[in-house]
mmCIF file of C-alpha atoms and ligand atoms in Angstrom:
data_model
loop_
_atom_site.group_PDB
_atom_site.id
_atom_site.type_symbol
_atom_site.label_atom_id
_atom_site.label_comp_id
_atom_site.label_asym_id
_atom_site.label_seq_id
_atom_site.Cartn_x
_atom_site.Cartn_y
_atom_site.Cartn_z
ATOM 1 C CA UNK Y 1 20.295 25.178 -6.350
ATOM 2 C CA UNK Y 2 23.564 26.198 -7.577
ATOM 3 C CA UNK Y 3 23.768 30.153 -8.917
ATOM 4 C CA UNK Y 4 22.538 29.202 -13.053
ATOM 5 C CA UNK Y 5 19.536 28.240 -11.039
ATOM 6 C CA UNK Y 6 20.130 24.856 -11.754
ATOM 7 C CA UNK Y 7 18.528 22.057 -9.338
ATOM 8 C CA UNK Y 8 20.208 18.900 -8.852
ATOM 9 C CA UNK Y 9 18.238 15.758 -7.519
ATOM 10 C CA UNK Y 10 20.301 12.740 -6.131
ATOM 11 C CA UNK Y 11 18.810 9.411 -6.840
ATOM 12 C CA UNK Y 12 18.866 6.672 -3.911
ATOM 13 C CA UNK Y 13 16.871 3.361 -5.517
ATOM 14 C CA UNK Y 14 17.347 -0.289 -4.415
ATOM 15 C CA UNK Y 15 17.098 -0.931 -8.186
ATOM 16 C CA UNK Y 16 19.744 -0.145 -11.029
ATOM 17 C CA UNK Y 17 16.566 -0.650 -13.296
ATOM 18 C CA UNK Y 18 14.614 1.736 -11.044
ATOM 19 C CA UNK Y 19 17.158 4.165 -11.212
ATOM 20 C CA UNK Y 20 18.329 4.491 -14.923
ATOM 21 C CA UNK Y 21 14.273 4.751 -15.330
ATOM 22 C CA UNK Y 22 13.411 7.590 -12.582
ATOM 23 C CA UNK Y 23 16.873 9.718 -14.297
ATOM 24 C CA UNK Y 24 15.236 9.552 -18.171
ATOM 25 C CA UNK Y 25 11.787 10.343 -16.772
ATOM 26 C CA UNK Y 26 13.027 13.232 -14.496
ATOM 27 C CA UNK Y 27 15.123 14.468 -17.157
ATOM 28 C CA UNK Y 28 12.135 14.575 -19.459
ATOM 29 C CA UNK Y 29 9.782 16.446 -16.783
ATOM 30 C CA UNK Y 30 12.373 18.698 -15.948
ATOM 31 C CA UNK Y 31 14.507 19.214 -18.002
ATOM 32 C CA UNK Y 32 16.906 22.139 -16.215
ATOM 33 C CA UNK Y 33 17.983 19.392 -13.074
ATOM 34 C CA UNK Y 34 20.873 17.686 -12.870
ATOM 35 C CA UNK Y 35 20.210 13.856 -11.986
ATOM 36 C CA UNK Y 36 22.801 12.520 -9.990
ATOM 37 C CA UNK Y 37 23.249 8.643 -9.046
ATOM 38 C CA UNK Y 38 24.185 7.415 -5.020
ATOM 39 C CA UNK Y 39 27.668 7.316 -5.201
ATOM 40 C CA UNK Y 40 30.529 7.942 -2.732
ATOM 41 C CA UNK Y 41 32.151 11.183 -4.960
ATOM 42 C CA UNK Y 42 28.595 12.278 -5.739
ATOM 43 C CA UNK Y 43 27.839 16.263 -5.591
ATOM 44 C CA UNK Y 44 25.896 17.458 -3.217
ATOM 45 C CA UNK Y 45 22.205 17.596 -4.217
ATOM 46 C CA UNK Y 46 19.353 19.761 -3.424
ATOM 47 C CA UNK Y 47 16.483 16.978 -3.557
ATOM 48 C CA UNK Y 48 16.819 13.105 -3.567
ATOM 49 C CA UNK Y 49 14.401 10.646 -4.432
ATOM 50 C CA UNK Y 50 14.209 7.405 -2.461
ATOM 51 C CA UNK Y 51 13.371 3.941 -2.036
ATOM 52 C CA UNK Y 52 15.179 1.840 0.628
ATOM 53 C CA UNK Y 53 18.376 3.801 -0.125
ATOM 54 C CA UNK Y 54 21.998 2.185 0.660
ATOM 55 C CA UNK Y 55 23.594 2.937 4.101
ATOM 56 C CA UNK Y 56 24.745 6.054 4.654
ATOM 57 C CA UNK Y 57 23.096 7.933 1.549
ATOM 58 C CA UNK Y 58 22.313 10.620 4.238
ATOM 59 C CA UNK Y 59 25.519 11.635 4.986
ATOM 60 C CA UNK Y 60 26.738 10.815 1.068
ATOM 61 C CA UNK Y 61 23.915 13.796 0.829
ATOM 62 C CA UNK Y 62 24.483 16.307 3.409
ATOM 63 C CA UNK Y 63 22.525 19.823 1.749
ATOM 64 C CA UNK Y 64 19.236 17.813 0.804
ATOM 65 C CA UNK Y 65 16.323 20.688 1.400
ATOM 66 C CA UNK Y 66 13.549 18.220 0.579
ATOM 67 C CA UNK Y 67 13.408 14.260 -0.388
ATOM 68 C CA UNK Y 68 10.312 12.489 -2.197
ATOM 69 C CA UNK Y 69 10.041 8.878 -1.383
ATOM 70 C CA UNK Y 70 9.517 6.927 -4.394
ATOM 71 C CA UNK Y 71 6.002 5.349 -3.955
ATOM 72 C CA UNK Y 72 2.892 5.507 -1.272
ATOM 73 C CA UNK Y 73 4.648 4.415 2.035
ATOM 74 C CA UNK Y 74 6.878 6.040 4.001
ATOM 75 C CA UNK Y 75 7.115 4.039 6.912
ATOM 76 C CA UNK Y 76 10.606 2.497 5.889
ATOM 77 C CA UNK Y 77 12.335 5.953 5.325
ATOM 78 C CA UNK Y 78 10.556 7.412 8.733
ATOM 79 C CA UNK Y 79 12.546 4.439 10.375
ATOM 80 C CA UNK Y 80 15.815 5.351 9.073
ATOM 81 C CA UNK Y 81 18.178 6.812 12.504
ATOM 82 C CA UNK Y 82 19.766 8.459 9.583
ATOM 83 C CA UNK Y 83 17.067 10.510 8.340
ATOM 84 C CA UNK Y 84 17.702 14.094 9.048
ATOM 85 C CA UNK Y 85 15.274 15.669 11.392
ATOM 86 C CA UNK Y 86 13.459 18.469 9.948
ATOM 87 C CA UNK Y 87 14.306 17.299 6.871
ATOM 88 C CA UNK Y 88 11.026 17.448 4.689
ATOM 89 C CA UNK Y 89 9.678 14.121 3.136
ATOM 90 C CA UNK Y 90 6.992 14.015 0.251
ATOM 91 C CA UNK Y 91 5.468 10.672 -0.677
ATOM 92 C CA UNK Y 92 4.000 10.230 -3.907
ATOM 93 C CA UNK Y 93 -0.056 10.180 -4.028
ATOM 94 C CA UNK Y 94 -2.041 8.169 -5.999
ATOM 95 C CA UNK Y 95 0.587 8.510 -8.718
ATOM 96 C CA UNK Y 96 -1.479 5.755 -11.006
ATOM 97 C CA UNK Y 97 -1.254 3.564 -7.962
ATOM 98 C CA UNK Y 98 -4.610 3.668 -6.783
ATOM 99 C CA UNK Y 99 -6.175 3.130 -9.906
ATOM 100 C CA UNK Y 100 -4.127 -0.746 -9.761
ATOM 101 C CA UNK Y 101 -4.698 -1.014 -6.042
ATOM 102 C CA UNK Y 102 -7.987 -0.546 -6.735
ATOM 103 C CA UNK Y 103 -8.687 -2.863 -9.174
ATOM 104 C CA UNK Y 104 -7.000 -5.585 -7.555
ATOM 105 C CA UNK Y 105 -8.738 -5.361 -4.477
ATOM 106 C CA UNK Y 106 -12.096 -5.272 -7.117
ATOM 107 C CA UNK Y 107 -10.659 -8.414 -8.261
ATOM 108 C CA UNK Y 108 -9.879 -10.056 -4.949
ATOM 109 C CA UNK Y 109 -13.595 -9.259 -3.337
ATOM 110 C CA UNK Y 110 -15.328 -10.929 -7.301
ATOM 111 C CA UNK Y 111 -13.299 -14.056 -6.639
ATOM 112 C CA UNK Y 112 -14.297 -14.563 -3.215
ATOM 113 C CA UNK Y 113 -17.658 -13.470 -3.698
ATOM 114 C CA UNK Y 114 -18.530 -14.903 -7.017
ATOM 115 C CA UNK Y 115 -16.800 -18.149 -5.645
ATOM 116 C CA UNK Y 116 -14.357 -18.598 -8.269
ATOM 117 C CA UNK Y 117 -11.686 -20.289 -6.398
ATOM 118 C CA UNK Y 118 -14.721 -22.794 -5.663
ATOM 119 C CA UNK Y 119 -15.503 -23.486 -9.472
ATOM 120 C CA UNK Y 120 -11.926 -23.761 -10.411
ATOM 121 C CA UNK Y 121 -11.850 -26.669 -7.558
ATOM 122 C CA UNK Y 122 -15.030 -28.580 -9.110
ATOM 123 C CA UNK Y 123 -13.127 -28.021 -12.771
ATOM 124 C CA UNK Y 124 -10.156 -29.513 -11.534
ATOM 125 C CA UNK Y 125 -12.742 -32.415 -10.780
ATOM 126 C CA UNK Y 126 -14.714 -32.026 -13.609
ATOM 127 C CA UNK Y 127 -17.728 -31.583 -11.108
ATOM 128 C CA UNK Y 128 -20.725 -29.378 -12.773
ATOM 129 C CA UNK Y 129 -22.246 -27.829 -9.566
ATOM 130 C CA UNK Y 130 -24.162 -24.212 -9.691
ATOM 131 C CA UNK Y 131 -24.053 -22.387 -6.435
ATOM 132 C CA UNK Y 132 -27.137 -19.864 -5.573
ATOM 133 C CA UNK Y 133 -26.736 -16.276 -6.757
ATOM 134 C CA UNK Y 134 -25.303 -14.120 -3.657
ATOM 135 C CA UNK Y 135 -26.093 -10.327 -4.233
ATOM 136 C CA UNK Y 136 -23.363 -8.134 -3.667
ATOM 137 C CA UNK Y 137 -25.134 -5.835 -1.730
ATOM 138 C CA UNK Y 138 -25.271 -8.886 1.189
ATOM 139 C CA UNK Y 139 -21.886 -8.639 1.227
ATOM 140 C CA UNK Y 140 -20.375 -6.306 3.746
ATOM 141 C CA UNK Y 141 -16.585 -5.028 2.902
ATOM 142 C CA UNK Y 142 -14.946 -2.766 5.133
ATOM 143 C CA UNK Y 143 -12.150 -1.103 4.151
ATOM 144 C CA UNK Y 144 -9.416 0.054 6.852
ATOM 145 C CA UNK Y 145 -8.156 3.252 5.932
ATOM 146 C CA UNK Y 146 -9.859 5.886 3.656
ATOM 147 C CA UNK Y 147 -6.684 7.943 2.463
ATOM 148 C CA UNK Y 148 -5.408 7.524 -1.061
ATOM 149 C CA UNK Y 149 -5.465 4.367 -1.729
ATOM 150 C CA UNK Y 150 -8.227 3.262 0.421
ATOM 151 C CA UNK Y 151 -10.659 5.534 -0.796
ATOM 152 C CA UNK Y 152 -10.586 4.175 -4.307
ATOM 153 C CA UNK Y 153 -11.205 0.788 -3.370
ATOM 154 C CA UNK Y 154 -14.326 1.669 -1.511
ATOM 155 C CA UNK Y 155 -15.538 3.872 -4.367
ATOM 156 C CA UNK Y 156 -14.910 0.823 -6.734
ATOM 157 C CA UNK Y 157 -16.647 -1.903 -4.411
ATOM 158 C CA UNK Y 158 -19.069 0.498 -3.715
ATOM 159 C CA UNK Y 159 -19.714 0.624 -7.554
ATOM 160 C CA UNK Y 160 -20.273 -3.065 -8.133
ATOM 161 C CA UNK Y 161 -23.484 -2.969 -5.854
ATOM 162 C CA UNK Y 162 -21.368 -4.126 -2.761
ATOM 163 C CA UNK Y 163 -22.010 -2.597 1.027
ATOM 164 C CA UNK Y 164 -18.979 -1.083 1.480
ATOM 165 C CA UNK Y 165 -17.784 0.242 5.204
ATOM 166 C CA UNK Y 166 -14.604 2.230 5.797
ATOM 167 C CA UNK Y 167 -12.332 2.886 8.816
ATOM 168 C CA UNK Y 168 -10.665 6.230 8.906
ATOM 169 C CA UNK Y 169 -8.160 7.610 12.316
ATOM 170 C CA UNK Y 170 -11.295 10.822 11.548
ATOM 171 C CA UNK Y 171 -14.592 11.277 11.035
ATOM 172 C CA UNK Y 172 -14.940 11.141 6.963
ATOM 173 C CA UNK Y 173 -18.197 11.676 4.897
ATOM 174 C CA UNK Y 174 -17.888 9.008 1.518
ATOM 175 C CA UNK Y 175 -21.017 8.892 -0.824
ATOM 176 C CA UNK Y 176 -22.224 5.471 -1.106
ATOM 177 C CA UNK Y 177 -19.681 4.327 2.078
ATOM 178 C CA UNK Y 178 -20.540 3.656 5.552
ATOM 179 C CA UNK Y 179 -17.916 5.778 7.250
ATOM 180 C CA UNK Y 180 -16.242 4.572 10.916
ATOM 181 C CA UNK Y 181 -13.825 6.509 13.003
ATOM 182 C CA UNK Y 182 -12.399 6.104 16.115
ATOM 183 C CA UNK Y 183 -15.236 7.246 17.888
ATOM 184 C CA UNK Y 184 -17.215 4.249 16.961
ATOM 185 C CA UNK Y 185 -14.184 1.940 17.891
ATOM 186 C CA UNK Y 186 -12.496 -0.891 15.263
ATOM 187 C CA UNK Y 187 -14.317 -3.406 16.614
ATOM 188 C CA UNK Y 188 -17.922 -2.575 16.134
ATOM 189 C CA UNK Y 189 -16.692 -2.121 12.094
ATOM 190 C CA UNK Y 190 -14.467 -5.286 11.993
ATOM 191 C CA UNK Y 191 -17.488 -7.092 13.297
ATOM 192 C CA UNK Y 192 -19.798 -6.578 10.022
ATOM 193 C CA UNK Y 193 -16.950 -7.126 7.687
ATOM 194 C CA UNK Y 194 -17.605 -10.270 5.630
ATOM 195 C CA UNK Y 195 -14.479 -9.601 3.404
ATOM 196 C CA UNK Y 196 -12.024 -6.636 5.147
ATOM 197 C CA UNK Y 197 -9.017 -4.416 3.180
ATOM 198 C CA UNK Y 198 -6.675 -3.353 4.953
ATOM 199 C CA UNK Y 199 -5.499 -0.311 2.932
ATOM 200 C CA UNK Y 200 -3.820 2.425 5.720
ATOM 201 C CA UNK Y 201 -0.221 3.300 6.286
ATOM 202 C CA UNK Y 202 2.253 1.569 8.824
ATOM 203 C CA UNK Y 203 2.575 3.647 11.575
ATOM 204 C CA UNK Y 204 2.616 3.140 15.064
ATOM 205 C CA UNK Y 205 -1.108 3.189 15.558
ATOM 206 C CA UNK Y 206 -1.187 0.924 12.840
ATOM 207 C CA UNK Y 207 1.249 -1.592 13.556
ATOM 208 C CA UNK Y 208 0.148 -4.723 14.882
ATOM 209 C CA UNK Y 209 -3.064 -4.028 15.131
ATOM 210 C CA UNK Y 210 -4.583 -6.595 13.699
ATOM 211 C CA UNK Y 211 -3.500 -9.283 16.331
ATOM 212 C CA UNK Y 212 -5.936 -12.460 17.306
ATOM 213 C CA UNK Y 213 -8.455 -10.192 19.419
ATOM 214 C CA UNK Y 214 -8.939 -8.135 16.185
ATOM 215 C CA UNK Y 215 -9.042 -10.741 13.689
ATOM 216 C CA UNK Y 216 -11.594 -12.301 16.323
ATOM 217 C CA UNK Y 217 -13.747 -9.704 16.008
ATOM 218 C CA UNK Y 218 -14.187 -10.227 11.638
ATOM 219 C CA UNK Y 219 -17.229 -12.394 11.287
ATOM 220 C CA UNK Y 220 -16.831 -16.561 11.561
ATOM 221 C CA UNK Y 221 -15.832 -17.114 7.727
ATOM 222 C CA UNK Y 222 -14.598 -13.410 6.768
ATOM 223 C CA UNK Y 223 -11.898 -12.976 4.150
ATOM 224 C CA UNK Y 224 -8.696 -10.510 4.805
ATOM 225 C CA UNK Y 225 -7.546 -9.070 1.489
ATOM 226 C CA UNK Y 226 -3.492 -6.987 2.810
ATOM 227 C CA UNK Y 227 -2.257 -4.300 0.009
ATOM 228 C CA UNK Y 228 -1.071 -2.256 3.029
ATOM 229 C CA UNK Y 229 2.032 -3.375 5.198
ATOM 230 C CA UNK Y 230 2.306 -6.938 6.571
ATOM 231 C CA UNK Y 231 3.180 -5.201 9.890
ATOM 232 C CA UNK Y 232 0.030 -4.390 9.826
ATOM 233 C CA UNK Y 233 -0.870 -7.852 10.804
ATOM 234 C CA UNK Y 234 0.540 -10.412 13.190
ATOM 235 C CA UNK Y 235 1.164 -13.432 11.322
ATOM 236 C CA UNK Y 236 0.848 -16.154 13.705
ATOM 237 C CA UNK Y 237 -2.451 -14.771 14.898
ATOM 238 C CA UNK Y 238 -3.349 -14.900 11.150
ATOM 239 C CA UNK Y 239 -2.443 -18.563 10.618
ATOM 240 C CA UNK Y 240 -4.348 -19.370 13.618
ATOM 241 C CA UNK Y 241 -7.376 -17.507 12.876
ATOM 242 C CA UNK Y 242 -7.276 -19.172 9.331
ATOM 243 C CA UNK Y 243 -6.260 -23.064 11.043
ATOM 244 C CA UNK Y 244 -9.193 -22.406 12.986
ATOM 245 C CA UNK Y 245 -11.685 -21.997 9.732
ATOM 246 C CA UNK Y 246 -11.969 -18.539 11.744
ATOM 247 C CA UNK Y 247 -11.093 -16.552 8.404
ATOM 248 C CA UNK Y 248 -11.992 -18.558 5.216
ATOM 249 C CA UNK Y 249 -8.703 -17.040 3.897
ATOM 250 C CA UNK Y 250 -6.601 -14.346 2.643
ATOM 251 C CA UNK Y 251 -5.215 -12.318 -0.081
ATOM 252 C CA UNK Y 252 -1.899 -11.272 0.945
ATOM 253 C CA UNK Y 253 0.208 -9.156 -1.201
ATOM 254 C CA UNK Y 254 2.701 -7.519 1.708
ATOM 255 C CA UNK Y 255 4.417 -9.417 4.264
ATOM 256 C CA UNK Y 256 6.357 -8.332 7.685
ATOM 257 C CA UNK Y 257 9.430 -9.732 5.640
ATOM 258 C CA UNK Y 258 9.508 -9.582 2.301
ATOM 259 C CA UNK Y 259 10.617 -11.439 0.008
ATOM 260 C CA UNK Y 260 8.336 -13.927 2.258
ATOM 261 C CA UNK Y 261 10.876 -16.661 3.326
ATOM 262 C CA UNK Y 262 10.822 -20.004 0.737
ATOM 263 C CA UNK Y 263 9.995 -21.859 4.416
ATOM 264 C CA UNK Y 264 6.758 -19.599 5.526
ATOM 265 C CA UNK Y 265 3.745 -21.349 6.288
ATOM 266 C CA UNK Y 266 1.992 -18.671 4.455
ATOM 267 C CA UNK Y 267 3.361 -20.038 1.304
ATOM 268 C CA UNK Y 268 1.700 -23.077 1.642
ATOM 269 C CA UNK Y 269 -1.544 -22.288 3.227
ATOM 270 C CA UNK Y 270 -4.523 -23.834 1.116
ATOM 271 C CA UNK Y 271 -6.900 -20.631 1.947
ATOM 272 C CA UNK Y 272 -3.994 -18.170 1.495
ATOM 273 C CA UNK Y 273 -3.670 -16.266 -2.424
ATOM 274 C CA UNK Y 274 -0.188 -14.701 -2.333
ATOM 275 C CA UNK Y 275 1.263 -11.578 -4.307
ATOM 276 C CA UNK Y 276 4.973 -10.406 -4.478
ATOM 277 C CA UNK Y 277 4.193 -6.951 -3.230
ATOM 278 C CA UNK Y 278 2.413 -5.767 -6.710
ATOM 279 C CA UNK Y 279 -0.750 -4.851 -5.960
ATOM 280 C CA UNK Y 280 0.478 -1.193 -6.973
ATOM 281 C CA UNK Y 281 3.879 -0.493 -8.597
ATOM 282 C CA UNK Y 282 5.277 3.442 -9.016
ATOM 283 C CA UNK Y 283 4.143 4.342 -11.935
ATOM 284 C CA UNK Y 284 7.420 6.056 -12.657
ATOM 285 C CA UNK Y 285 6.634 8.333 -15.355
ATOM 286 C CA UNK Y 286 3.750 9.648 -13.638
ATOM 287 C CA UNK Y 287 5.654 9.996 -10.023
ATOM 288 C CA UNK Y 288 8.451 11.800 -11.808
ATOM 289 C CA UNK Y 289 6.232 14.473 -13.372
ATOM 290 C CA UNK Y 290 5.031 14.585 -9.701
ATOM 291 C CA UNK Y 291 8.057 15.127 -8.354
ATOM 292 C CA UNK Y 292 8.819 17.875 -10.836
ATOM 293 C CA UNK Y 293 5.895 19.930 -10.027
ATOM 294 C CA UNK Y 294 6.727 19.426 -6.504
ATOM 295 C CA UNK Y 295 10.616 20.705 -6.859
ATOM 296 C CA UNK Y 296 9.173 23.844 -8.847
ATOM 297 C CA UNK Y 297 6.732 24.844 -5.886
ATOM 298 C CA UNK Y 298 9.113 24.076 -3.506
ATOM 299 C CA UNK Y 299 11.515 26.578 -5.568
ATOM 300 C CA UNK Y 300 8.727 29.217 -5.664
ATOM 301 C CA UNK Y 301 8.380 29.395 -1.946
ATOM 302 C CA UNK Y 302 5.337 27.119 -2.441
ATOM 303 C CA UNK Y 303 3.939 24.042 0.474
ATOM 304 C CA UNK Y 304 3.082 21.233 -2.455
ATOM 305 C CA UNK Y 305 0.834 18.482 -1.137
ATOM 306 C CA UNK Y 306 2.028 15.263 -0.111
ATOM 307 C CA UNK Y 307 4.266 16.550 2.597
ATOM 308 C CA UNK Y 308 4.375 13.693 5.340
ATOM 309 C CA UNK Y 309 3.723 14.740 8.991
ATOM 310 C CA UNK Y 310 6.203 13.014 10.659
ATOM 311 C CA UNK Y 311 4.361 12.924 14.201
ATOM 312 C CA UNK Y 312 1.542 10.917 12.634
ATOM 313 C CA UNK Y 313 3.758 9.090 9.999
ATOM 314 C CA UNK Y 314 2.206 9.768 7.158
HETATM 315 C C1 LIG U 1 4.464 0.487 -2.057
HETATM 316 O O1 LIG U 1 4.408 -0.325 -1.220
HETATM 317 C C2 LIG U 1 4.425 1.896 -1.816
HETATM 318 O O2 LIG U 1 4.481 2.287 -0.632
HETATM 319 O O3 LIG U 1 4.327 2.663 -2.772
#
């Protein structure tokens, strides 16, 4: 904050689009800041907002006091060597991203369930074949991780009549959800999942952890809907579990590398539905009035929420 008490927030987006957007919507929350873009003359800021920045915005930025990732995860900027220790990161919450992640997670579980993909097959061969009615409430979804993102989806399954289950690191209490912890262990919820979300942050308890011993433990014939981090999940294990008719299939919208290579299998997988990483975009206008709030408590000697704890990296 320079002495007319103006604040000055550096911009480091992947996108030019991104960018030109985030500086007219911070400009219309708060009005008093200076916006300035990632370049090598730039002044130095107090605040930067980020998403996958270019090399070396850290030390392009050297008197940052706080930075505010631009969406849920963090997990990219955490891995950054270049991040400042101490250095406090926000991440946006919910931010009008639940509300999408939400709904389509709703609209993964009625395809599967309701058997859509099924019908569209016997219209492709102009086949008129009615299945039996399957109530929701026979269907078991779990949902792995109950923060913001994952709580929404289990509120909104749980609203269509479905028997919803949820995995948290702690003991949670969730009307109208069948809460897991730790203390109960992942397998003994993966194994009445019929259709499983995974829905919790990439960290290092979270990495991986969904390798072929985990996946074996989803029912014969579960479905694995990803709107986390493909990281989450290792691949080959996932291929193999759906080769083996294992998992009936998969709704994928995140991948360990993304764009997901023209040559992955995944691509190509009959029992795999595939999303470019859009199962919830920033909402920008909404994240900027987010940040703004945050940068005025912050000024007033304020904590705001969405500080990330860096030992549990998120
Ligand atoms: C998107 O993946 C986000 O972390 O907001």
């Amino acid at each position: 904050m320079d002495r007319n008490g103006e604040v000055s927030i550096a911009l480091g987006l992947r996108s030019a689009e991104a960018a030109s957007e985030w500086r007219s919507q911070l400009q219309q929350a708060l009005p008093q800041a200076r916006i300035v873009d990632d370049a090598p003359d730039a002044p130095a800021a107090d605040y930067a907002v980020l998403w996958r920045p270019q090399a070396g915005f850290f030390s392009r930025q050297p008197r940052l006091s706080a930075v505010f990732a631009a969406g849920a995860g963090v997990d990219w900027l955490l891995a950054d060597t270049s991040l400042p220790a101490g250095l406090p990161v926000f991440r946006i919450e919910d931010g009008g991203m639940a509300e999408q992640m939400a709904a389509y997670c709703v609209h993964e579980v009625l395809r599967r369930h309701y058997r859509v993909d099924r019908y569209e097959a016997q219209q492709r061969e102009a086949q008129w074949r009615e299945w039996p009615y399957l109530s929701p409430a026979g269907c078991t979804v779990g949902v792995f991780g109950l923060g913001k993102m994952g709580e929404p989806i289990a509120r909104a399954l749980a609203s269509l009549g479905f028997s919803v289950r949820g995995y948290a690191r702690s003991a949670r209490a969730l009307e109208g959800v069948e809460c897991f912890d730790e203390s109960h262990g992942l397998e003994r919820f993966l194994s009445g999942c019929q259709m499983l979300v995974l829905a919790a942050p990439l960290t290092p308890a979270t990495r991986d952890r969904f390798d072929a011993t985990r996946l074996a433990c989803l029912p014969r014939g579960a479905w694995l809907i990803n709107v986390a981090r493909g990281e989450l999940v290792r691949e080959e294990a996932l291929l193999a579990a759906l080769d083996a008719g294992h998992l009936a299939g998969a709704s994928l919208d995140v991948f360990r590398t993304e764009p997901l290579p023209p040559d992955h299998r995944l691509w190509r997988h009959p029992s795999v539905r595939i999303t470019p990483h859009v199962a919830a975009i920033t909402v920008i206008a909404e994240s900027a009035r987010q940040v703004a709030t945050r940068v005025l408590q912050l000024r007033a000697g304020q904590t705001p929420s969405g500080l990330v704890d860096r030992g549990r990296a998120y």
